[in-house]
Coordinates of C-alpha atoms in Angstrom, one line a residue:
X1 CA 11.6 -38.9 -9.4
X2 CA 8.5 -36.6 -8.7
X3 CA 8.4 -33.9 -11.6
X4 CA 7.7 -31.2 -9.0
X5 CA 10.6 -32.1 -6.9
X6 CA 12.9 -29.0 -7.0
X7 CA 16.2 -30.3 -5.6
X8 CA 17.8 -28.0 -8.3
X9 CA 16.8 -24.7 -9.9
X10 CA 16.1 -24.7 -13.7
X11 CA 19.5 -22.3 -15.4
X12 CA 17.3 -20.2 -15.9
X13 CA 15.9 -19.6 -12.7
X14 CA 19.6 -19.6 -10.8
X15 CA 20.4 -17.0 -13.5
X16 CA 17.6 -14.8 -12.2
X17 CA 18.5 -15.1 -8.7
X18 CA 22.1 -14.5 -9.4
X19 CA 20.8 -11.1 -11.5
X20 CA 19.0 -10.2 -8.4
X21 CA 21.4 -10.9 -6.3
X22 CA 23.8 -8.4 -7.5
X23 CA 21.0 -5.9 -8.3
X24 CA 20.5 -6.2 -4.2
X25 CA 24.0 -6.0 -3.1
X26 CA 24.3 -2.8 -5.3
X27 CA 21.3 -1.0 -4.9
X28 CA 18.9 -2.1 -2.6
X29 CA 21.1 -3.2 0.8
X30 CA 23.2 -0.1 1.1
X31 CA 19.4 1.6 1.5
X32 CA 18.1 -0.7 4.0
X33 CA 18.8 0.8 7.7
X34 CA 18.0 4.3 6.5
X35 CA 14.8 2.9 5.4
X36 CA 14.6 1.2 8.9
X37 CA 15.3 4.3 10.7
X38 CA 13.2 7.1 8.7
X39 CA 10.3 4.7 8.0
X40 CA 9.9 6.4 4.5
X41 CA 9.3 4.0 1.5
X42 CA 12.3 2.8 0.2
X43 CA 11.9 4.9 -3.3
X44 CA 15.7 4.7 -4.6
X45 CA 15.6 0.8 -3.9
X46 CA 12.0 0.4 -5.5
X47 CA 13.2 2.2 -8.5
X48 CA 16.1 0.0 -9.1
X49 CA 13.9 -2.8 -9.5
X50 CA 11.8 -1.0 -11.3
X51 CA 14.6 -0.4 -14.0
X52 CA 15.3 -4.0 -14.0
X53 CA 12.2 -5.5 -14.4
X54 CA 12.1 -7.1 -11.1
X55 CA 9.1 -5.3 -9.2
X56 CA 6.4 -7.2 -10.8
X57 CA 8.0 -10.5 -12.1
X58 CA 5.2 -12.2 -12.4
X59 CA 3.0 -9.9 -14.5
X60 CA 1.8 -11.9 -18.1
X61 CA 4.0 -10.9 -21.5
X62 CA 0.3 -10.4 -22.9
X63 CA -0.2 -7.4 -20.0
X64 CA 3.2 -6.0 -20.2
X65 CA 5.1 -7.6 -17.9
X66 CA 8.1 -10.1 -17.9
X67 CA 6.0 -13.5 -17.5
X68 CA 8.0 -14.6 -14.7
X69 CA 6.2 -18.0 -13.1
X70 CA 5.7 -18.1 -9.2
X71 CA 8.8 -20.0 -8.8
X72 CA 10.2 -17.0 -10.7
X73 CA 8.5 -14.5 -8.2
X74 CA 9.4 -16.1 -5.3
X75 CA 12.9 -15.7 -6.0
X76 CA 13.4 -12.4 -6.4
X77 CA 11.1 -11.6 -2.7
X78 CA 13.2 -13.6 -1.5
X79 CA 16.5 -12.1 -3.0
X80 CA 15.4 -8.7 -2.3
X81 CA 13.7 -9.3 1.4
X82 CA 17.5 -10.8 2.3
X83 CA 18.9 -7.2 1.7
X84 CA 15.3 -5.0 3.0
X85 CA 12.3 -7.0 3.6
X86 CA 10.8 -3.3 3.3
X87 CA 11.7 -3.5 -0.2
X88 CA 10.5 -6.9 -1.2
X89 CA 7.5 -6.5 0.8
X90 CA 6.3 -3.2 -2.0
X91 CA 6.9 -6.2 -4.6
X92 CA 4.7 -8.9 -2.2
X93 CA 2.0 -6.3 -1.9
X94 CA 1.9 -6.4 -5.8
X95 CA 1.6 -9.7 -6.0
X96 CA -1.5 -9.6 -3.7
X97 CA -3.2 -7.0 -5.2
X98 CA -2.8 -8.6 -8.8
X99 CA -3.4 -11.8 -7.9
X100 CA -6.9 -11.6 -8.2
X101 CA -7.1 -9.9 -11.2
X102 CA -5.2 -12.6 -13.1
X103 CA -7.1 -15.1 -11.1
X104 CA -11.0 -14.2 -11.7
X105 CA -10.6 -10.6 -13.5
X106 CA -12.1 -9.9 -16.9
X107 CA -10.1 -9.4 -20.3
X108 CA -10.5 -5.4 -20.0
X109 CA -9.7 -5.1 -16.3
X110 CA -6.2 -6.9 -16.6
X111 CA -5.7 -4.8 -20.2
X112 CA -6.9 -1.9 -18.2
X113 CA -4.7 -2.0 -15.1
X114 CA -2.2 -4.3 -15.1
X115 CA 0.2 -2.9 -17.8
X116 CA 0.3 0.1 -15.6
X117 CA 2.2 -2.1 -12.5
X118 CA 4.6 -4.0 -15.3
X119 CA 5.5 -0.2 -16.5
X120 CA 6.3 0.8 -12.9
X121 CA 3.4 3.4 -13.2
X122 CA 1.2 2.2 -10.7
X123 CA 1.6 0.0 -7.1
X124 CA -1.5 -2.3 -6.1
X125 CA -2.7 -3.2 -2.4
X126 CA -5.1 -6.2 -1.4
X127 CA -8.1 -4.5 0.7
X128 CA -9.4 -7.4 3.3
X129 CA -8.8 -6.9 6.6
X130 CA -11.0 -4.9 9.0
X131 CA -11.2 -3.4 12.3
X132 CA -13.6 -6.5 13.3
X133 CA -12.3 -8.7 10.2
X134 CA -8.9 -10.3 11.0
X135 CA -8.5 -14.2 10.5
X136 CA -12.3 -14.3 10.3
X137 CA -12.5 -12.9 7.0
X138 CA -16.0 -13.9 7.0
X139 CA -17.0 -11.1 9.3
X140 CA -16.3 -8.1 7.1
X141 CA -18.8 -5.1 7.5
X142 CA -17.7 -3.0 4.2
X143 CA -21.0 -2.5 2.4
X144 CA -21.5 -2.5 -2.0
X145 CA -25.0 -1.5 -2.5
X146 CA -26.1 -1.8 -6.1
X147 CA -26.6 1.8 -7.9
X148 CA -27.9 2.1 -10.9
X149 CA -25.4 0.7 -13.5
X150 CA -22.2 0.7 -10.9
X151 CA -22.2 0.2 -6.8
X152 CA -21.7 2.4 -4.1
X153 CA -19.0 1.1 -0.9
X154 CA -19.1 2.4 2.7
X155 CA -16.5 0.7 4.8
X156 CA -13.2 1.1 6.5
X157 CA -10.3 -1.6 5.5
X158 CA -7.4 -1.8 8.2
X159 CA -3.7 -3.0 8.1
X160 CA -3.9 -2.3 4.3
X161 CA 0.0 -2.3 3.0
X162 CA 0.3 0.1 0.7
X163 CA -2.6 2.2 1.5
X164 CA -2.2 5.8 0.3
X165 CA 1.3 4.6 -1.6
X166 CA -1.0 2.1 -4.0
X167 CA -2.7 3.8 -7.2
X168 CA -5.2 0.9 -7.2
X169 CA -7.1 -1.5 -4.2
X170 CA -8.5 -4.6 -4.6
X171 CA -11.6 -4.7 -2.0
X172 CA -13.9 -7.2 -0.7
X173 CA -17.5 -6.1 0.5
X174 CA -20.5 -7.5 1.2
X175 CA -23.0 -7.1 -1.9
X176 CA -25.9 -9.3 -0.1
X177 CA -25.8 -9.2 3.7
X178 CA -28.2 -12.3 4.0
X179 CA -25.6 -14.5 1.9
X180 CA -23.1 -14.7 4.7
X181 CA -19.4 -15.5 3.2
X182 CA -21.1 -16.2 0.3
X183 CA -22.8 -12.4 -0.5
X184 CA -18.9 -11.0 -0.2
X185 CA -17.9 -10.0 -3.7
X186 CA -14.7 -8.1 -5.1
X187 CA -14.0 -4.7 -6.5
X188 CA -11.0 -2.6 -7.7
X189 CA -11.0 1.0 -6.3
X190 CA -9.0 3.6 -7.7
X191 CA -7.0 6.1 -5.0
X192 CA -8.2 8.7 -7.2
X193 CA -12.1 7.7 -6.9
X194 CA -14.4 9.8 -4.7
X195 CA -14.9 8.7 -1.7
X196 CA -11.6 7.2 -0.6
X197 CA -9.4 8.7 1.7
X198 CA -6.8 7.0 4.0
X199 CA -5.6 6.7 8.1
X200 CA -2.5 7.3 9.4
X201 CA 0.3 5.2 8.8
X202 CA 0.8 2.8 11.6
X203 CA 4.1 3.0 14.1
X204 CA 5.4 -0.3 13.2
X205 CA 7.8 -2.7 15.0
X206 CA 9.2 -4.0 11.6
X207 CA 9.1 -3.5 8.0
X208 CA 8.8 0.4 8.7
X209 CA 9.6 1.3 5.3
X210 CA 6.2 -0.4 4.0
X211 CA 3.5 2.6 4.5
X212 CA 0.2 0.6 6.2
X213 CA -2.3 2.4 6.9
X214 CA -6.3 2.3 7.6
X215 CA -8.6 2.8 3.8
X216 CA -11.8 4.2 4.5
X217 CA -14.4 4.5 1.7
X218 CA -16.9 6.8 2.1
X219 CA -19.7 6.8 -1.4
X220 CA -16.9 5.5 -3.5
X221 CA -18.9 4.9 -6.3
X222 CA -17.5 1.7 -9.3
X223 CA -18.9 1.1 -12.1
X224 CA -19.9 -3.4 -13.2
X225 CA -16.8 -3.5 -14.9
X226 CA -15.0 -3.1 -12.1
X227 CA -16.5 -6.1 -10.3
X228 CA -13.4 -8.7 -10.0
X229 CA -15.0 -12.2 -10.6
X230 CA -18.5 -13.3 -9.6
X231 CA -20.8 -11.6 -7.4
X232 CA -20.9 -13.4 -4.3
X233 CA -17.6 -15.5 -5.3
X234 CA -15.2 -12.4 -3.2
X235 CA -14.9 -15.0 -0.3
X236 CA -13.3 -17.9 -2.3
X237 CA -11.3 -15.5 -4.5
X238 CA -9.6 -14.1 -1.6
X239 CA -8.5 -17.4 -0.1
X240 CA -7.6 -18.5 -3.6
X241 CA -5.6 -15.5 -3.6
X242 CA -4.1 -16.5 -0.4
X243 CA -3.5 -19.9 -1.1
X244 CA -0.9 -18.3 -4.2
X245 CA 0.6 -15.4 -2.2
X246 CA 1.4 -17.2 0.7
X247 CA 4.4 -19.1 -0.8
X248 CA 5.8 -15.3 -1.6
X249 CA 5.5 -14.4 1.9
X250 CA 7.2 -17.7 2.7
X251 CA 10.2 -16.9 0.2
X252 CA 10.2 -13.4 2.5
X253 CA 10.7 -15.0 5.3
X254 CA 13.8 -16.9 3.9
X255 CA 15.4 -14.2 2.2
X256 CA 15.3 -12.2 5.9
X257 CA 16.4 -15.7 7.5
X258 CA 19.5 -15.9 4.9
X259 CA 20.5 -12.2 5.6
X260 CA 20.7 -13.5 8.9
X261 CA 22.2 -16.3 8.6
X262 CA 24.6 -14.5 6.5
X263 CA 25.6 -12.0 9.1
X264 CA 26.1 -14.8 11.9
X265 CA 28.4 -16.2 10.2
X266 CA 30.1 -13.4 8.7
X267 CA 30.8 -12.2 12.3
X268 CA 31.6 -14.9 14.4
X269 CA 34.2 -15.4 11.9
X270 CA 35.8 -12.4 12.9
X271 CA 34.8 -11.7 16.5
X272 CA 37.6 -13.2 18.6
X273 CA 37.1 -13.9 22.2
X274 CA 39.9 -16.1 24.4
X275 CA 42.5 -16.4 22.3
X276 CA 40.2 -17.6 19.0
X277 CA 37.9 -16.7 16.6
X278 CA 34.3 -17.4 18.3
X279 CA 33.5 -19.7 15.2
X280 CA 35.9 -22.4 16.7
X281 CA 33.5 -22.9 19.6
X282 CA 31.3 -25.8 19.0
X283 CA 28.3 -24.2 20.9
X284 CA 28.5 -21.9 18.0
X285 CA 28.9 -24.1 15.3
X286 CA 25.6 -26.3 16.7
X287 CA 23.9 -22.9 16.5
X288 CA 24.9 -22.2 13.2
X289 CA 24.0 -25.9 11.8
X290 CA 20.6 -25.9 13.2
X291 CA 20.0 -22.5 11.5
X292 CA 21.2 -23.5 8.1
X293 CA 19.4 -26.9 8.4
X294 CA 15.9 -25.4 9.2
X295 CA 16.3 -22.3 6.5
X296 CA 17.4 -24.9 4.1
X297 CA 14.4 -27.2 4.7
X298 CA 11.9 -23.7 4.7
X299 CA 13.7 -23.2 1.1
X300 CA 12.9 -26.6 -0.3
X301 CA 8.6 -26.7 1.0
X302 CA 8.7 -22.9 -0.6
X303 CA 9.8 -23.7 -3.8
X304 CA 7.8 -27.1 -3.7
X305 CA 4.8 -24.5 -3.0
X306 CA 5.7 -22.4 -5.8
X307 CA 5.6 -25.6 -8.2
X308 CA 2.6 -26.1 -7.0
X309 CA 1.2 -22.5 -7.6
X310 CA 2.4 -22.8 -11.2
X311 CA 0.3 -25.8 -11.9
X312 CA -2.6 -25.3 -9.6
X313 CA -2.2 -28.3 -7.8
X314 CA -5.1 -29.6 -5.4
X315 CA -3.2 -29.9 -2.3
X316 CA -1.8 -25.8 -3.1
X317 CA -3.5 -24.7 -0.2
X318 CA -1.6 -27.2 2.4
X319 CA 1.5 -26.4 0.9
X320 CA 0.9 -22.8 0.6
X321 CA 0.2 -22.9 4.4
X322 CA 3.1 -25.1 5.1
X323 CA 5.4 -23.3 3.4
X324 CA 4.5 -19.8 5.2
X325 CA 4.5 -21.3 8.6
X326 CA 7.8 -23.2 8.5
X327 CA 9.1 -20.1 6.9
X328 CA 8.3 -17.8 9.0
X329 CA 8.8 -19.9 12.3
X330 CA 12.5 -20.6 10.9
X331 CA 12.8 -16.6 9.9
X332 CA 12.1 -15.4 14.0
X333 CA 14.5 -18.3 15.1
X334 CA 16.8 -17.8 13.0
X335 CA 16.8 -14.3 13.1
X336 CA 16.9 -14.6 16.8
X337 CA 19.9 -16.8 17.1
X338 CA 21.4 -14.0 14.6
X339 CA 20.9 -11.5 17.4
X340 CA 22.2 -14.5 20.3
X341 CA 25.4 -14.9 18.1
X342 CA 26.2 -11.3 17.3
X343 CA 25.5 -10.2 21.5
X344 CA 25.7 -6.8 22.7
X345 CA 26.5 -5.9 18.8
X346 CA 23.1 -7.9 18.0
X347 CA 21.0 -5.4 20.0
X348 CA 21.8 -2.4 18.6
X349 CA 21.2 -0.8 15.4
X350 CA 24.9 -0.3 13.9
X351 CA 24.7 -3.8 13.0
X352 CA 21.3 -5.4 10.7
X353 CA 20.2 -8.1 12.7
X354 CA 18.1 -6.6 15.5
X355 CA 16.2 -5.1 12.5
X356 CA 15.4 -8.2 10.4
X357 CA 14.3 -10.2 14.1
X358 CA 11.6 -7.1 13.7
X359 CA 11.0 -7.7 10.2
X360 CA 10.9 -11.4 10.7
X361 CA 7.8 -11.5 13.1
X362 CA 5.3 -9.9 10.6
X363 CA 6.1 -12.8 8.5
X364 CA 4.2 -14.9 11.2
X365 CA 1.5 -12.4 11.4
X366 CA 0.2 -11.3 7.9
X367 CA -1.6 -13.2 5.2
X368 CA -3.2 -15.5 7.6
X369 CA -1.4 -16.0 11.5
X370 CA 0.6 -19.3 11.7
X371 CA -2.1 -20.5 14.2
X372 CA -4.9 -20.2 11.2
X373 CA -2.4 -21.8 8.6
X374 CA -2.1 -25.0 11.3
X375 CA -5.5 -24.9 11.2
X376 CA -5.8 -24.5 7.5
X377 CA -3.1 -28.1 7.6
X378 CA -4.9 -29.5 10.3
X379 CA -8.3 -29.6 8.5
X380 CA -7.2 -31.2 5.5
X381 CA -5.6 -33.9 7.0
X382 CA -8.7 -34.7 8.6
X383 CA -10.9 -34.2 5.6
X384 CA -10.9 -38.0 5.4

């Protein structure tokens, strides 16, 4: 047997989940559909994890934090995102911001910021995207012109998560123009640095309790230290980053599937309709098999990935993008069934599900669209 295959959780991983689990049920679900509905960050449900020691799992023992492995992280997302994918998605967007730190950072920055996320101090976003920079990350304008002993960045960063809730932003800007992808280099920005103010928060179909919002910087001014990696090594950190925090959206996108899942089954338990309970109808029970079979299978590839994350496997990118896809695909399915099963109760906002088919479809959208992870599989199947 393969050493990464995961057909069982370790005890003490299934003794994390269960911990979150209940931590969930108690504290972070009842909050959920007033997040939904006031679109304000879910602070009471943050803070519970924050108590715990479940918002920034993965955060080293030697920087504060618990030491949890990715397998580690990806269970608690996914725990969390199938009470409020709001709420797991603050604890994603940590992941992302960090992940570059731990990946290229130097000894002082890590000692210098990260023991402020693992204290519940501080939140961190990941600063990529822009107005003419989606899946062609290549294409960034952002600007880092050398000054003096630091470097000063003019730019506007869009569909930031986190922006103006995050203490700290990890952004990527070009620091030689002529290089192409390869003059893009990496910076942490403080919310409290000169020069950086944010747009208004964006009127989201789903996960409206996770502020996202435009960052502009305007002469924000950062000293060498603050350089994250190499110069001109930005591009490949951020898909290396990518290649890790994908398998945590993927564990997202099963949590919100299981929720659903959940409720289905929950309800058509009870709803009765001629004479039975609606569960005896075997239209319904194919419906509910086909949803269990394809979550399971999404489970399985994700924790695969997260093996594979752990030991920085050569194939981590395929999996990482295989893992997100089939996650996310199986998360808008199922989540759609959900609404199918539930009927006129599944389109209206007394009951959950109508919420997490919202929450569901960012899952296919962020972190890279499903269309550039099948081309992300695509090309290295043909790389000969």
């Amino acid at each position: 047997m393969a050493d990464d295959a995961l057909f069982a959780l370790p005890e003490e991983h299934r003794a994390l989940q269960e911990s979150v689990r209940r931590l969930v049920a108690d504290r972070v679900t009842p909050n959920a559909a007033e997040v939904d509905a006031t679109g304000e960050f879910p602070a009471k449900s943050y803070a519970a994890l924050v108590d715990s020691d479940m918002h920034a799992v993965h955060i080293p023992e030697a920087y504060a934090g618990p030491g949890g492995d990715h397998l580690a992280a990806c269970l608690v997302v996914e725990e969390v995102a199938r009470g409020c994918a709001s709420t797991s998605l603050a604890i994603a967007a940590n992941g992302l911001g960090t992940t570059p730190l731990l990946l290229a950072g130097s000894e002082q920055l890590k000692r210098d910021y990260l023991p402020r996320l693992a204290r519940g101090e501080a939140m961190f976003s990941y600063a990529l995207s822009e107005p003419e920079a989606g899946s062609d990350v290549a294409a960034i304008r952002t600007r880092a012109v050398r000054d003096g002993d630091g470097w000063v960045l003019r730019g506007t960063k869009r569909w930031i998560t986190g922006a103006g809730m995050s203490d700290y932003y990890v952004v990527f800007a070009l620091t030689d123009p002529l290089a192409g992808s390869h003059g893009i280099s990496a910076f942490l920005v403080e919310k409290a640095d000169p020069g950086v103010s944010f747009g208004a928060p964006e009127r989201k179909m789903g996960m409206r309790g996770s502020p996202t919002a435009e960052v502009h910087l305007d002469g924000t001014r950062v000293t060498d230290a603050r350089v994250i990696g190499e110069l001109g090594g930005g591009m490949r950190l951020a898909l290396w980053t990518l290649d890790h925090t994908r398998v945590v959206i993927a564990a997202q996108a099963v949590g919100i599937a299981q929720g659903a899942l959940d409720l289905a089954v929950d309800y058509v338990r009870q709803r009765r309709q001629f004479g039975r309970a609606v569960a005896e109808f075997q239209g319904v029970q194919f419906m509910l098999a086909d949803m269990a079979m394809r979550l399971e299978a999404a489970r399985q590839l994700t924790y695969a990935a997260a093996a594979r994350s752990d030991r920085e496997d050569q194939d981590l990118a395929f999996f990482g993008a295989a893992a997100k896809c089939l996650a996310s695909d199986t998360a808008m399915q199922v989540t759609t069934d959900a609404v199918q099963l539930l009927g006129g109760s599944g389109y209206v906002k007394d009951f959950p599900a109508e919420r997490m088919m919202r929450d569901a479809k960012l899952t296919q959208i962020y972190e890279g669209t499903n269309q550039i992870q099948r081309v992300v599989l695509a090309r290295h199947l043909l790389r000969g």
